[in-house]
Amino acid sequence: MTFGEILSRAAVNTCLGMGTVFVMLILISAIIFLFKYIPKETASAPEREAQAADAELIPAIIAAVLAASKKEAEEDEAYPYVVRSIKRR
């Protein structure tokens, strides 16, 4: 193989590789552009109420777990957790 043949094959490989990359980038940008046509699902009123209840339930569960674990570790003076009441304003 001559030097010119090697360079021509290298140029073809380079063009194919770069062409593949740019075609995939165009495809990805087209898919992202089409995302705005996908309808968004909105949560209904009962779902929003359930989510709000879950948001209020999580701190209560954490406080209960800490209180239960504190009873087990009361003899340990270096216990780092303190359970305090949480009041909403």
PDB file of C-alpha atoms in Angstrom:
ATOM      1  CA  MET A   1       0.000   0.000   0.000  1.00  0.00           C
ATOM      2  CA  THR A   2       1.254   3.412  -0.855  1.00  0.00           C
ATOM      3  CA  PHE A   3       1.214   6.384   1.422  1.00  0.00           C
ATOM      4  CA  GLY A   4      -1.585   8.005  -0.602  1.00  0.00           C
ATOM      5  CA  GLU A   5      -3.830   4.930  -0.206  1.00  0.00           C
ATOM      6  CA  ILE A   6      -3.273   4.905   3.534  1.00  0.00           C
ATOM      7  CA  LEU A   7      -4.163   8.610   3.750  1.00  0.00           C
ATOM      8  CA  SER A   8      -7.281   8.155   1.631  1.00  0.00           C
ATOM      9  CA  ARG A   9      -8.505   5.288   3.843  1.00  0.00           C
ATOM     10  CA  ALA A  10      -7.782   7.371   6.929  1.00  0.00           C
ATOM     11  CA  ALA A  11      -9.761  10.286   5.455  1.00  0.00           C
ATOM     12  CA  VAL A  12     -12.720   7.984   4.699  1.00  0.00           C
ATOM     13  CA  ASN A  13     -12.648   6.568   8.236  1.00  0.00           C
ATOM     14  CA  THR A  14     -12.478  10.085   9.689  1.00  0.00           C
ATOM     15  CA  CYS A  15     -15.425  11.290   7.589  1.00  0.00           C
ATOM     16  CA  LEU A  16     -17.516   8.238   8.479  1.00  0.00           C
ATOM     17  CA  GLY A  17     -16.789   8.643  12.177  1.00  0.00           C
ATOM     18  CA  MET A  18     -17.497  12.368  12.253  1.00  0.00           C
ATOM     19  CA  GLY A  19     -20.584  11.920  10.090  1.00  0.00           C
ATOM     20  CA  THR A  20     -21.948   9.281  12.480  1.00  0.00           C
ATOM     21  CA  VAL A  21     -21.373  11.573  15.447  1.00  0.00           C
ATOM     22  CA  PHE A  22     -23.122  14.532  13.825  1.00  0.00           C
ATOM     23  CA  VAL A  23     -26.073  12.428  12.647  1.00  0.00           C
ATOM     24  CA  MET A  24     -26.549  11.116  16.184  1.00  0.00           C
ATOM     25  CA  LEU A  25     -26.282  14.652  17.639  1.00  0.00           C
ATOM     26  CA  ILE A  26     -28.944  15.868  15.194  1.00  0.00           C
ATOM     27  CA  LEU A  27     -31.154  12.900  16.111  1.00  0.00           C
ATOM     28  CA  ILE A  28     -30.761  13.596  19.856  1.00  0.00           C
ATOM     29  CA  SER A  29     -31.542  17.303  19.394  1.00  0.00           C
ATOM     30  CA  ALA A  30     -34.659  16.404  17.353  1.00  0.00           C
ATOM     31  CA  ILE A  31     -35.855  14.073  20.108  1.00  0.00           C
ATOM     32  CA  ILE A  32     -35.295  16.786  22.727  1.00  0.00           C
ATOM     33  CA  PHE A  33     -37.157  19.279  20.505  1.00  0.00           C
ATOM     34  CA  LEU A  34     -40.141  16.901  20.304  1.00  0.00           C
ATOM     35  CA  PHE A  35     -40.380  16.611  24.119  1.00  0.00           C
ATOM     36  CA  LYS A  36     -42.454  19.789  24.250  1.00  0.00           C
ATOM     37  CA  TYR A  37     -45.262  18.013  22.372  1.00  0.00           C
ATOM     38  CA  ILE A  38     -45.590  15.282  25.006  1.00  0.00           C
ATOM     39  CA  PRO A  39     -48.553  16.140  27.242  1.00  0.00           C
ATOM     40  CA  LYS A  40     -47.779  16.593  30.908  1.00  0.00           C
ATOM     41  CA  GLU A  41     -49.851  14.716  33.438  1.00  0.00           C
ATOM     42  CA  THR A  42     -51.190  16.882  36.212  1.00  0.00           C
ATOM     43  CA  ALA A  43     -51.991  15.455  39.613  1.00  0.00           C
ATOM     44  CA  SER A  44     -55.642  15.379  40.563  1.00  0.00           C
ATOM     45  CA  ALA A  45     -56.927  16.820  43.849  1.00  0.00           C
ATOM     46  CA  PRO A  46     -56.944  13.476  45.745  1.00  0.00           C
ATOM     47  CA  GLU A  47     -53.387  12.754  44.576  1.00  0.00           C
ATOM     48  CA  ARG A  48     -52.205  16.184  45.764  1.00  0.00           C
ATOM     49  CA  GLU A  49     -53.873  15.616  49.137  1.00  0.00           C
ATOM     50  CA  ALA A  50     -52.187  12.223  49.433  1.00  0.00           C
ATOM     51  CA  GLN A  51     -48.816  13.780  48.623  1.00  0.00           C
ATOM     52  CA  ALA A  52     -49.374  16.480  51.253  1.00  0.00           C
ATOM     53  CA  ALA A  53     -50.340  13.836  53.806  1.00  0.00           C
ATOM     54  CA  ASP A  54     -47.185  11.885  52.981  1.00  0.00           C
ATOM     55  CA  ALA A  55     -45.101  15.039  53.417  1.00  0.00           C
ATOM     56  CA  GLU A  56     -46.578  15.522  56.892  1.00  0.00           C
ATOM     57  CA  LEU A  57     -46.265  11.841  57.781  1.00  0.00           C
ATOM     58  CA  ILE A  58     -42.529  11.519  57.098  1.00  0.00           C
ATOM     59  CA  PRO A  59     -41.331  13.789  59.979  1.00  0.00           C
ATOM     60  CA  ALA A  60     -43.751  12.030  62.330  1.00  0.00           C
ATOM     61  CA  ILE A  61     -42.347   8.618  61.398  1.00  0.00           C
ATOM     62  CA  ILE A  62     -38.768   9.846  61.824  1.00  0.00           C
ATOM     63  CA  ALA A  63     -39.588  11.277  65.260  1.00  0.00           C
ATOM     64  CA  ALA A  64     -41.239   7.997  66.297  1.00  0.00           C
ATOM     65  CA  VAL A  65     -38.237   5.958  65.188  1.00  0.00           C
ATOM     66  CA  LEU A  66     -35.854   8.252  67.064  1.00  0.00           C
ATOM     67  CA  ALA A  67     -37.997   8.106  70.196  1.00  0.00           C
ATOM     68  CA  ALA A  68     -38.098   4.299  70.052  1.00  0.00           C
ATOM     69  CA  SER A  69     -34.356   4.072  69.559  1.00  0.00           C
ATOM     70  CA  LYS A  70     -33.793   6.529  72.414  1.00  0.00           C
ATOM     71  CA  LYS A  71     -35.622   4.233  74.810  1.00  0.00           C
ATOM     72  CA  GLU A  72     -33.198   1.467  73.882  1.00  0.00           C
ATOM     73  CA  ALA A  73     -30.178   3.706  74.337  1.00  0.00           C
ATOM     74  CA  GLU A  74     -31.161   5.660  77.465  1.00  0.00           C
ATOM     75  CA  GLU A  75     -28.317   4.171  79.451  1.00  0.00           C
ATOM     76  CA  ASP A  76     -25.856   5.548  76.896  1.00  0.00           C
ATOM     77  CA  GLU A  77     -24.959   9.117  77.924  1.00  0.00           C
ATOM     78  CA  ALA A  78     -23.398   9.963  74.581  1.00  0.00           C
ATOM     79  CA  TYR A  79     -26.661   9.486  72.663  1.00  0.00           C
ATOM     80  CA  PRO A  80     -26.591  12.205  69.953  1.00  0.00           C
ATOM     81  CA  TYR A  81     -30.317  12.454  69.080  1.00  0.00           C
ATOM     82  CA  VAL A  82     -32.918  14.626  70.779  1.00  0.00           C
ATOM     83  CA  VAL A  83     -36.623  14.401  69.908  1.00  0.00           C
ATOM     84  CA  ARG A  84     -38.429  17.734  70.122  1.00  0.00           C
ATOM     85  CA  SER A  85     -41.980  18.637  69.232  1.00  0.00           C
ATOM     86  CA  ILE A  86     -42.584  20.067  65.787  1.00  0.00           C
ATOM     87  CA  LYS A  87     -45.228  22.793  65.637  1.00  0.00           C
ATOM     88  CA  ARG A  88     -46.482  24.462  62.493  1.00  0.00           C
ATOM     89  CA  ARG A  89     -46.994  28.203  62.525  1.00  0.00           C
TER      90      ARG A  89
END
